[in-house]
Tab-separated table of C-alpha atoms and ligand atoms in Angstrom:
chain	number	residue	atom	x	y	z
A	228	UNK	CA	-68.956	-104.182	-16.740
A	229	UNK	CA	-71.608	-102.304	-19.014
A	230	UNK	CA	-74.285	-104.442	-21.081
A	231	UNK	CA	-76.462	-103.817	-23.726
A	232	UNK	CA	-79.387	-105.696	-23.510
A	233	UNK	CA	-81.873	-106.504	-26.559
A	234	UNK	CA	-85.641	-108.537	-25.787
A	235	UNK	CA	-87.795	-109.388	-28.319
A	236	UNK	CA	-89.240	-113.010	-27.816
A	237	UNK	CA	-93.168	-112.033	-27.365
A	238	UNK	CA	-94.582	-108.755	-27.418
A	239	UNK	CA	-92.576	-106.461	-26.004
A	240	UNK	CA	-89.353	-104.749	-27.852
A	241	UNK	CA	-87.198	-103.713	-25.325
A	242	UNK	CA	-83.513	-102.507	-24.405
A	243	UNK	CA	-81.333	-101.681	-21.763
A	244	UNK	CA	-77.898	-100.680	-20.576
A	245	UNK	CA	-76.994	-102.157	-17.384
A	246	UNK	CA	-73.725	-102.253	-14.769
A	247	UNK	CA	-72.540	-105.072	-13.149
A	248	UNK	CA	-70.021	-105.357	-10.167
A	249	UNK	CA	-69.926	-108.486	-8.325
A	250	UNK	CA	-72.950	-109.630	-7.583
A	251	UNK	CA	-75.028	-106.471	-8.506
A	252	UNK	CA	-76.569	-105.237	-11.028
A	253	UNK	CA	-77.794	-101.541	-11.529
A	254	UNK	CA	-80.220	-100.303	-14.545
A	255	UNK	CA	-78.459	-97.065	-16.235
A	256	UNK	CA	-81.328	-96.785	-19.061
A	257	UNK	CA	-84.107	-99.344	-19.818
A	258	UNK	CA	-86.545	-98.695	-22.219
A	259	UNK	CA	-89.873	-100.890	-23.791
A	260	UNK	CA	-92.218	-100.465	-26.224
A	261	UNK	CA	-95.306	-101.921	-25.500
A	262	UNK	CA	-97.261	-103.761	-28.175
A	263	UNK	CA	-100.203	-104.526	-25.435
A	264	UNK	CA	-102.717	-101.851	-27.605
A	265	UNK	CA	-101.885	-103.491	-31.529
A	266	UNK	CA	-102.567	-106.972	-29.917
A	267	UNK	CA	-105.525	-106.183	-27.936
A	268	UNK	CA	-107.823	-105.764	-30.269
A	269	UNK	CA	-107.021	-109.985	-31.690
A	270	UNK	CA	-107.652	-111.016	-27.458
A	271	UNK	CA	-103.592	-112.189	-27.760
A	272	UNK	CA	-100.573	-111.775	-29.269
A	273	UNK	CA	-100.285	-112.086	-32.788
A	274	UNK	CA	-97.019	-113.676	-34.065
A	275	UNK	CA	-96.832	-112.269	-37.516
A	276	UNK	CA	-97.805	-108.616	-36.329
A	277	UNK	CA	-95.697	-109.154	-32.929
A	278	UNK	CA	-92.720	-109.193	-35.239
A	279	UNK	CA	-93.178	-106.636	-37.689
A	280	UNK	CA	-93.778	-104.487	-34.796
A	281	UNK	CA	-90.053	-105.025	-33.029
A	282	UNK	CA	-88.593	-104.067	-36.765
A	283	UNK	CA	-90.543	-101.119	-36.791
A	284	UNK	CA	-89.563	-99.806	-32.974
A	285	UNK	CA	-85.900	-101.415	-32.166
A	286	UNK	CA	-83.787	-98.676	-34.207
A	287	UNK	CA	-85.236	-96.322	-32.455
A	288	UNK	CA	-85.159	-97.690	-29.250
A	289	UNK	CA	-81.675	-98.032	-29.989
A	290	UNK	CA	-81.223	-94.379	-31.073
A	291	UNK	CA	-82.598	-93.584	-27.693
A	292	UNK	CA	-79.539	-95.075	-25.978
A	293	UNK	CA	-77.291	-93.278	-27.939
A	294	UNK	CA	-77.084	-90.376	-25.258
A	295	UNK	CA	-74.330	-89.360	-22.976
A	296	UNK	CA	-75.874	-90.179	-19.911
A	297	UNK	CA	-76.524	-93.606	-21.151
A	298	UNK	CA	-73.260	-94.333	-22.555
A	299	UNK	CA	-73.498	-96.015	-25.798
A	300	UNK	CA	-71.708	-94.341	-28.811
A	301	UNK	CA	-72.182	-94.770	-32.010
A	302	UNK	CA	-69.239	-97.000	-32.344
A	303	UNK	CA	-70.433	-99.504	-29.729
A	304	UNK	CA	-67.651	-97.415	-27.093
A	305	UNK	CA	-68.780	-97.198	-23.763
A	306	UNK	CA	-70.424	-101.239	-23.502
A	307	UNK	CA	-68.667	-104.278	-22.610
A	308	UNK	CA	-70.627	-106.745	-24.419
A	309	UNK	CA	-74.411	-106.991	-25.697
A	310	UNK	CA	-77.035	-109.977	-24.260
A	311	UNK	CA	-80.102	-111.215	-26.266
A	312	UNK	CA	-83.064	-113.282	-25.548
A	313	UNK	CA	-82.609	-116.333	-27.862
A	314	UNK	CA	-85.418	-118.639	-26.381
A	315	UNK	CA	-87.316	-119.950	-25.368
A	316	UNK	CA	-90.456	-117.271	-27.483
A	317	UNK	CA	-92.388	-116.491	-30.469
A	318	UNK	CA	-89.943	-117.863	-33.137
A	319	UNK	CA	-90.215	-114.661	-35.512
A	320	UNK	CA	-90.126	-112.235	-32.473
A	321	UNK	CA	-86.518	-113.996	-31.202
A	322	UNK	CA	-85.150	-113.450	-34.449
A	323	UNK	CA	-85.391	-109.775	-34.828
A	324	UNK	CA	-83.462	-109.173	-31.704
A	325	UNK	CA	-81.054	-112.048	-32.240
A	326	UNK	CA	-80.385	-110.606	-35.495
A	327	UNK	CA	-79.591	-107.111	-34.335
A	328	UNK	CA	-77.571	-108.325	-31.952
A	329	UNK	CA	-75.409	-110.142	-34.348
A	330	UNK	CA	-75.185	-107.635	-36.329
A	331	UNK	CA	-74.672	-104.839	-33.539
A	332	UNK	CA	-71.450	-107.767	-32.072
A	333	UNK	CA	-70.173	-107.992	-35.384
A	334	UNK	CA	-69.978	-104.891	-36.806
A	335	UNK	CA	-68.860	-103.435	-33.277
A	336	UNK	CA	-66.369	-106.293	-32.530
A	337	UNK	CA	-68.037	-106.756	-28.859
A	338	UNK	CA	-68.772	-110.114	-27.263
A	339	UNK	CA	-72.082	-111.747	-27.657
A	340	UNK	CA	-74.356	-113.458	-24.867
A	341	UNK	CA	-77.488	-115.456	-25.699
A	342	UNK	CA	-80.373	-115.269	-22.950
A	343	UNK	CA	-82.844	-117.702	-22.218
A	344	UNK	CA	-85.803	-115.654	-21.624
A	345	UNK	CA	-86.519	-117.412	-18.185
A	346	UNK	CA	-83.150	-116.791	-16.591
A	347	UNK	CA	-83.886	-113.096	-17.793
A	348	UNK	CA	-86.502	-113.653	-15.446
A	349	UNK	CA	-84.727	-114.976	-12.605
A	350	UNK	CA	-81.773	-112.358	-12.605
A	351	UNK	CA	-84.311	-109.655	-11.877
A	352	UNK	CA	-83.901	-110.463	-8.428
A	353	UNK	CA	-80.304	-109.085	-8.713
A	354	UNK	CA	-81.328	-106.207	-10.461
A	355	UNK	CA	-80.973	-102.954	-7.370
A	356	UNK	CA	-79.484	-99.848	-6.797
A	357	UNK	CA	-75.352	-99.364	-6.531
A	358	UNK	CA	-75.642	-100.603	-2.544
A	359	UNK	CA	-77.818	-103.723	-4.116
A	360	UNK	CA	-80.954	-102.302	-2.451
A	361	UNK	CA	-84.297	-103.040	-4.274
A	362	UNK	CA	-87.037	-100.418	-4.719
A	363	UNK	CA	-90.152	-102.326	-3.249
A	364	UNK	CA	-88.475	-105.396	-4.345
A	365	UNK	CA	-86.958	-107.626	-1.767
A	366	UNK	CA	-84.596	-109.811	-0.409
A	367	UNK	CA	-80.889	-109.077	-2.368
A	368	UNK	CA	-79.477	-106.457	0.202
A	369	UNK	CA	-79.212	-109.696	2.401
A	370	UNK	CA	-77.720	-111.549	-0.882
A	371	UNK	CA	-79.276	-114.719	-2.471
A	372	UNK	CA	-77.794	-117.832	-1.618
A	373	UNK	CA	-77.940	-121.148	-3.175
A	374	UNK	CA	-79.479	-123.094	-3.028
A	375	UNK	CA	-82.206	-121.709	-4.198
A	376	UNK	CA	-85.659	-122.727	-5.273
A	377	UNK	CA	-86.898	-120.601	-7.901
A	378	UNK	CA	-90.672	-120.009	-9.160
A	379	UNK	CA	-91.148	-118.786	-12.367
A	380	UNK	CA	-94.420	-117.685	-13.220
A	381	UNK	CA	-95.011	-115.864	-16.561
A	382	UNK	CA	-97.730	-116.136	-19.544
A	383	UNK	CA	-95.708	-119.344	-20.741
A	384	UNK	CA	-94.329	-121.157	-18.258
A	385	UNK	CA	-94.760	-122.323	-14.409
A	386	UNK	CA	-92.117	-124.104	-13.268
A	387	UNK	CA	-90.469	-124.736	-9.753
A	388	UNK	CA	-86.472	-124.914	-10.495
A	389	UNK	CA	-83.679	-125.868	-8.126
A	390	UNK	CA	-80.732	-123.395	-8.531
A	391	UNK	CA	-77.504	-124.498	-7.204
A	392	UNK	CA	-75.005	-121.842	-8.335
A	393	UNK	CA	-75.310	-119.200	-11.080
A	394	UNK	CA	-76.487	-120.489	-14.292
A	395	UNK	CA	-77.173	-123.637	-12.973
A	396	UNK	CA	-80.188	-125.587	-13.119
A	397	UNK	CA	-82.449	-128.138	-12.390
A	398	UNK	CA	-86.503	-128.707	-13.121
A	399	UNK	CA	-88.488	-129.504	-10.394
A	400	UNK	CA	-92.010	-129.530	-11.789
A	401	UNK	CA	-93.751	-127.522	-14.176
A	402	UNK	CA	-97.579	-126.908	-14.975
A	403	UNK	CA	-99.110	-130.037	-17.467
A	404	UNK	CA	-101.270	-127.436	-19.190
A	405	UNK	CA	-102.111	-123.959	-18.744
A	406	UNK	CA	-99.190	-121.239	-17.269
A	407	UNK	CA	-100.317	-119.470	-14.599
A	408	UNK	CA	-100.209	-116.102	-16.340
A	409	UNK	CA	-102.118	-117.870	-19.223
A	410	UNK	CA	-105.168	-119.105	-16.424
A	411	UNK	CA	-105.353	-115.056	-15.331
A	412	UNK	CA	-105.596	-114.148	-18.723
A	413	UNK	CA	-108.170	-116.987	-19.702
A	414	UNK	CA	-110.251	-115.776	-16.756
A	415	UNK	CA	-110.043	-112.057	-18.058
A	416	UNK	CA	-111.370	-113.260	-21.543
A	417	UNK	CA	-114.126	-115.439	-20.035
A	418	UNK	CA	-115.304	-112.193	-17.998
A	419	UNK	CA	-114.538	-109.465	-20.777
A	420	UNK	CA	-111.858	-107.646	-18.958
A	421	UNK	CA	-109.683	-107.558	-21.756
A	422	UNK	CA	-106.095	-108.470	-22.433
A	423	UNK	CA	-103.479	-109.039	-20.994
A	424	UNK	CA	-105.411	-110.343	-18.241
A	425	UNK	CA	-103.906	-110.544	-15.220
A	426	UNK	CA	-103.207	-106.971	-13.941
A	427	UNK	CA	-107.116	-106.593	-14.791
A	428	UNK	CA	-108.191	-110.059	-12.763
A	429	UNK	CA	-105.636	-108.958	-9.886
A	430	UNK	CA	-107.423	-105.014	-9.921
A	431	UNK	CA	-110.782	-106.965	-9.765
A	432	UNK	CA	-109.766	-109.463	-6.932
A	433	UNK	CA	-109.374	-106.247	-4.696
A	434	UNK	CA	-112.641	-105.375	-4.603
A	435	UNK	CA	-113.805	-108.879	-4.022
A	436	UNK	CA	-114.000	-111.441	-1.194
A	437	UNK	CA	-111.749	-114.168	-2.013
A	438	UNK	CA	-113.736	-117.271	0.386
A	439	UNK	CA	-116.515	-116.244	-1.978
A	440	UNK	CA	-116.497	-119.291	-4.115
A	441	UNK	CA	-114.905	-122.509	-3.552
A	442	UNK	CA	-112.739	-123.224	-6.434
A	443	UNK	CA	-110.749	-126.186	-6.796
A	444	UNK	CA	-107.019	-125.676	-5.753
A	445	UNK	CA	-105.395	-128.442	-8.394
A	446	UNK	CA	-102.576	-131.083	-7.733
A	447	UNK	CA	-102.230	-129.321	-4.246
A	448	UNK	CA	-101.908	-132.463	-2.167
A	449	UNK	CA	-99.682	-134.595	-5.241
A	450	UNK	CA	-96.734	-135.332	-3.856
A	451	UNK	CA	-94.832	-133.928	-7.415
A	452	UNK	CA	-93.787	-130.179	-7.642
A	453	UNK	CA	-95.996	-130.504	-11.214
A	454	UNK	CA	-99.136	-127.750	-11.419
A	455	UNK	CA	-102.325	-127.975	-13.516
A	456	UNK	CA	-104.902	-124.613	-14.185
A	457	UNK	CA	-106.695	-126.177	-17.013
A	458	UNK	CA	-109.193	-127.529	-14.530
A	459	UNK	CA	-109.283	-124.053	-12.197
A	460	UNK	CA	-109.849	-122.251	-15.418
A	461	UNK	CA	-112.397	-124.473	-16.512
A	462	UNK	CA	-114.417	-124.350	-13.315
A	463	UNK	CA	-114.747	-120.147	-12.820
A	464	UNK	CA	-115.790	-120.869	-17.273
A	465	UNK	CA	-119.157	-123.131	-15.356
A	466	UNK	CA	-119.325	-120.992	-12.503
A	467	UNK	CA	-119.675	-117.743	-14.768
A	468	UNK	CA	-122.146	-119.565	-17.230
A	469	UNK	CA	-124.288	-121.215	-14.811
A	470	UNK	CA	-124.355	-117.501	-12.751
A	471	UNK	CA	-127.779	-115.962	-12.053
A	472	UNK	CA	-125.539	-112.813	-12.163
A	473	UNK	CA	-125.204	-111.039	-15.986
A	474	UNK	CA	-121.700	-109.661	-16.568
A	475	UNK	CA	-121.363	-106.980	-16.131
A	476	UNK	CA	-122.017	-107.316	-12.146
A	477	UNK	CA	-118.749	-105.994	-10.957
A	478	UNK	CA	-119.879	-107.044	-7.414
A	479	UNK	CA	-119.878	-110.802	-9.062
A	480	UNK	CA	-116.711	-110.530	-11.251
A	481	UNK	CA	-114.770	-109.200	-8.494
A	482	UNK	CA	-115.850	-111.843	-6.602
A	483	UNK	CA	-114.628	-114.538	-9.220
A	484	UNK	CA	-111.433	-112.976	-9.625
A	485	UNK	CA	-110.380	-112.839	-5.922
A	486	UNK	CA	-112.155	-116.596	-5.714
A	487	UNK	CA	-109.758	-117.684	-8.321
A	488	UNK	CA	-106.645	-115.570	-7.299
A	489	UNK	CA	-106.602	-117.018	-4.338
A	490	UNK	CA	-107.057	-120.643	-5.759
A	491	UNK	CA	-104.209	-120.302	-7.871
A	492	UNK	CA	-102.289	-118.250	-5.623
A	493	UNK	CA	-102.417	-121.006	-2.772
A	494	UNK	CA	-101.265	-123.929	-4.955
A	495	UNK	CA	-98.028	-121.810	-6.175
A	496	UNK	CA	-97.268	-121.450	-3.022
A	497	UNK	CA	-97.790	-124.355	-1.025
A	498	UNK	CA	-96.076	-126.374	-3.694
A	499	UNK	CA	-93.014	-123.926	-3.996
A	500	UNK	CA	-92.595	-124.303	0.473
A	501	UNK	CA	-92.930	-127.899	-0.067
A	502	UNK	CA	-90.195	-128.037	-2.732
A	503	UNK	CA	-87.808	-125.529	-0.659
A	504	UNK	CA	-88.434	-127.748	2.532
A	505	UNK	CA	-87.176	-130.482	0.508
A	506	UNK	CA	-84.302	-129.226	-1.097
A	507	UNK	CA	-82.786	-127.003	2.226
A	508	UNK	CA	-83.110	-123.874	0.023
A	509	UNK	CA	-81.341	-121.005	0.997
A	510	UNK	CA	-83.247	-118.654	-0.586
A	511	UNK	CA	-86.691	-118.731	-2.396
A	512	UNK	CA	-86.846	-116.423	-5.718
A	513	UNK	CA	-90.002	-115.302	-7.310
A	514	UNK	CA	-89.531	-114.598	-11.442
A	515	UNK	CA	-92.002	-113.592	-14.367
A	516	UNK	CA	-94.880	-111.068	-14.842
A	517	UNK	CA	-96.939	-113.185	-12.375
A	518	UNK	CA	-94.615	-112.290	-10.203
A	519	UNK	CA	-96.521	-108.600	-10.228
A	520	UNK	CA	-99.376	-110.309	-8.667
A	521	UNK	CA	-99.878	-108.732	-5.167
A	522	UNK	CA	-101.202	-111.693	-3.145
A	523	UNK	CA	-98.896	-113.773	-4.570
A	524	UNK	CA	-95.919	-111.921	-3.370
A	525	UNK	CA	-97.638	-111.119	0.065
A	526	UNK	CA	-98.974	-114.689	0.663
A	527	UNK	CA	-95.313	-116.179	-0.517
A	528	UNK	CA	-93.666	-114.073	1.625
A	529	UNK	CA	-96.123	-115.061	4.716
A	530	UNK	CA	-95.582	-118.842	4.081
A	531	UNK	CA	-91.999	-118.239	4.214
A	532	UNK	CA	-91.723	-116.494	7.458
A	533	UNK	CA	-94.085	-119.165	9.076
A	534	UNK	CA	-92.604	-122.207	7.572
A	535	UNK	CA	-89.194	-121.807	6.827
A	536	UNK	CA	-88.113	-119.055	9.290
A	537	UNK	CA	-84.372	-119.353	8.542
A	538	UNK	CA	-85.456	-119.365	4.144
A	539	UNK	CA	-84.496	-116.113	2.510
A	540	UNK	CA	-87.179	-114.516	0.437
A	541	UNK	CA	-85.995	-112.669	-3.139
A	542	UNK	CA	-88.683	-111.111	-5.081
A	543	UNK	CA	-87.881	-108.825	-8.157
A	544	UNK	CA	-88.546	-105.053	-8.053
A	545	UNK	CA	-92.062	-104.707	-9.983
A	546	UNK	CA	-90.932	-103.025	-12.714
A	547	UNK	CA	-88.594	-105.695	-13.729
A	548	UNK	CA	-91.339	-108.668	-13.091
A	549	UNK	CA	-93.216	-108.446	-16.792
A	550	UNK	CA	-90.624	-108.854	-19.723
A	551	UNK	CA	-87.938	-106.053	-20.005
A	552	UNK	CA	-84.537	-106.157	-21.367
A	553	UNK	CA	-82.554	-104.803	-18.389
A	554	UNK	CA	-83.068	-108.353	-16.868
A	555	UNK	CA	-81.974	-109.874	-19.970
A	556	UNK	CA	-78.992	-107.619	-19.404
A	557	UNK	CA	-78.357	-108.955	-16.040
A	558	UNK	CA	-78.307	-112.473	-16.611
A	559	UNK	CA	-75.590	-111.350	-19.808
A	560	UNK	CA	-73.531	-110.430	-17.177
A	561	UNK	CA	-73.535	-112.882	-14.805
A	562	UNK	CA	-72.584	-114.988	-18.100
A	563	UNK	CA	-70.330	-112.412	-19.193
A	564	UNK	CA	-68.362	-112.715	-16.640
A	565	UNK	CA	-67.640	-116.279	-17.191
A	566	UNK	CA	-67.128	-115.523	-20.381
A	567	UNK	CA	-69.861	-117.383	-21.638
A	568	UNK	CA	-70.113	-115.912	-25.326
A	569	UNK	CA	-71.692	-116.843	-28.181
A	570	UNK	CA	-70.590	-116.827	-32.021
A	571	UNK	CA	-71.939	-113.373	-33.454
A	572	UNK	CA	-71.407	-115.509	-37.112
A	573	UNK	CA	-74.011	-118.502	-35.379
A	574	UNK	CA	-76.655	-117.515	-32.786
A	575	UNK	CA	-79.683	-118.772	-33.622
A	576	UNK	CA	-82.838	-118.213	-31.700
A	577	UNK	CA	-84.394	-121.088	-30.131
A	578	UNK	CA	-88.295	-120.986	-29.940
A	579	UNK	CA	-88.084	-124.019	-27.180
A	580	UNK	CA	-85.157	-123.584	-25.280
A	581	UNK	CA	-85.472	-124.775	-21.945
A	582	UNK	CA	-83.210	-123.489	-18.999
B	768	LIG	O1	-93.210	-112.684	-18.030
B	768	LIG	P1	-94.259	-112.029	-18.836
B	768	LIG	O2	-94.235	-110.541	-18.971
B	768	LIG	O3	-94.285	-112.606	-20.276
B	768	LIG	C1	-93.953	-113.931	-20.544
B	768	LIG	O4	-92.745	-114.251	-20.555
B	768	LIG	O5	-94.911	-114.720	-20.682
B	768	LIG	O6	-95.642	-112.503	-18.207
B	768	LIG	C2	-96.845	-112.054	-18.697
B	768	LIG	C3	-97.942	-112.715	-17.885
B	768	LIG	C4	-99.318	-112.499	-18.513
B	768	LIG	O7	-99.992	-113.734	-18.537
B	768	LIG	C5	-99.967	-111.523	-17.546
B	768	LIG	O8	-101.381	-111.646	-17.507
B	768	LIG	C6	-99.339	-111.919	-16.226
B	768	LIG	O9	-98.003	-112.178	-16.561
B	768	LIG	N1	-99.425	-110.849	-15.217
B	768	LIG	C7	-100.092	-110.974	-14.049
B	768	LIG	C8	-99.993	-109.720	-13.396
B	768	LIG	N2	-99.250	-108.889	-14.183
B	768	LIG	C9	-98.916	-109.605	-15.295
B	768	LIG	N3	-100.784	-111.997	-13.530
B	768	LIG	C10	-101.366	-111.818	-12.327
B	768	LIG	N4	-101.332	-110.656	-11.638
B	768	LIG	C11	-100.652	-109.588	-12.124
B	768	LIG	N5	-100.612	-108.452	-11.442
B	769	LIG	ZN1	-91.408	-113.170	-19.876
């Protein structure tokens, strides 16, 4: 089964044509247009530009689909049905690609699937080649089994999520404050490295020594799966302030960054083992663009092996951790094949869906 998939909830505008058969998906054509240089120069995304941007790029990305190898025909031949993120997202972002996906499923006469964003996230762990294998990824060639314990880390959300089948869900905990991906990018901004953040904290943490400074690990011993980075944020803001270093002293700011990295790093995963303990999980999946974070999917991966020896560890290839559409694609088609379909006539985007 081929799917078109649309994304357009923050700042990326993205697309994608996927296949799936059984329980694997395969990219034939993804394709994103970055809006990381228009919103740099604001320090974040800006709603109002965010979506006047994905008007100005989807047709073309579109166009760019519209090639043999990639299947699509200008008549909508060659796909089975189109998925769009509907939620949760920046309200005016969601609607441009809900609304060219309506129109697209209308005009076309093809099914309709709407995405929540996070589950995009999740089915990037089923996203491989046509044997299932992941490119640096890990963990679907021996299948993911459920139950599974799921931690999504993106620039919105941090949540620990008990997944007993597909599409099913329940919430274990999620942060009280600050995402994780939004604590990275704070830190960034407090030490000028620009936005987004986190790639440039986790480049920075390389070159540093991560026992340099004690930083508070937060809600590490509560016995909830709930996380907090308000605090952790707050103390490397004091730490930087009350420095005898000046920034720039990239000996001190990589210092910082590996300091905090690690801090954060070691309450995501202590509390994601403790909730996988608890629930027997089968498998433990790691989903959103923190999910790119190198010590977080080596350190994960560690605690697995040593703790829960017989636990299954899924992380998603790295190219499909930060938002793209092929995932949104592959969590249409999982859907698709239930025949889970929404009204072309009535999709409306959601700004607060939760999964
Ligand atoms: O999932 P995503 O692309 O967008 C949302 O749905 O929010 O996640 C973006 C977040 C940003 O906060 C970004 O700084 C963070 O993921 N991120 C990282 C890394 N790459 C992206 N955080 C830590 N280390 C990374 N390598
Ligand atoms: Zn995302």
């Amino acid at each position: 089964m081929k799917i078109l998939g649309i994304e357009t909830s923050c700042d990326e505008t993205a697309v994608a044509i996927v296949e799936g058969r059984g329980e694997n998906v395969r990219v034939i054509r993804d394709a994103v247009a970055s809006q990381i240089k228009i919103h740099a120069k604001y320090g974040g995304v800006v709603p109002e530009v965010a979506a006047r941007a994905h008007v100005e790029k989807i047709d073309a990305l579109l166009r760019g689909l519209r090639t043999a190898d990639y299947g699509l025909r200008r008549d909508g031949k060659g796909i089975d049905a189109i998925a769009v993120t509907a939620g949760p997202g920046l309200i005016t972002s969601l609607r441009v690609g809900v609304d060219v996906a309506r129109t697209l499923a209308w005009a076309w006469d093809k099914p309709l699937v709407g995405v929540n964003h996070l589950e995009g996230h999740i089915y990037a762990n089923f996203i491989g080649d046509e044997n299932g294998k992941k490119r640096g990824g890990k963990g679907k060639e021996k299948g993911i089994r459920f139950p599974a314990v799921v931690l999504i880390v993106s620039g919105g959300h941090t949540e620990l999520v008990l997944m007993t089948r597909h599409g099913k869900y329940r919430l274990l905990g999620a942060t009280r404050d600050d995402a994780a991906g939004e604590a990275f990018d704070k830190v960034a901004k407090i030490l000028g490295l620009g936005y987004p953040g986190g790639p440039a904290v986790s480049k920075a943490a390389g070159r540093g020594n991560p026992d340099a400074i004690a930083f508070p690990r937060p809600m590490i011993n509560s016995p909830d799966f709930d996380f907090s980075f308000a605090g952790l944020k707050t103390s490397v803001l004091y730490r930087v302030r009350d420095s005898k270093f000046h920034i720039p002293n990239s000996k001190f700011i990589a210092d910082v960054c590996a300091s905090f990295e690690k801090a954060a790093v070691e309450v995501l995963v202590e509390k994601t083992i403790r909730a996988a303990a608890k629930h027997k999980a089968k498998t433990v999946l790691l989903a959103g663009g923190v999910a790119a974070n190198s010590r977080l999917r080596k350190d994960l991966g560690r605690a697995i092996s040593a703790r829960l020896p017989t636990t299954h560890y899924s992380l998603p290839t790295l190219e499909y951790t930060t938002d793209n559409a092929a995932m949104i694609a592959a969590a249409g088609y999982f859907r698709a094949r239930k025949r889970q379909f929404a009204d072309p006539l009535k999709l409306e985007p959601r700004a607060d869906w939760q999964l």
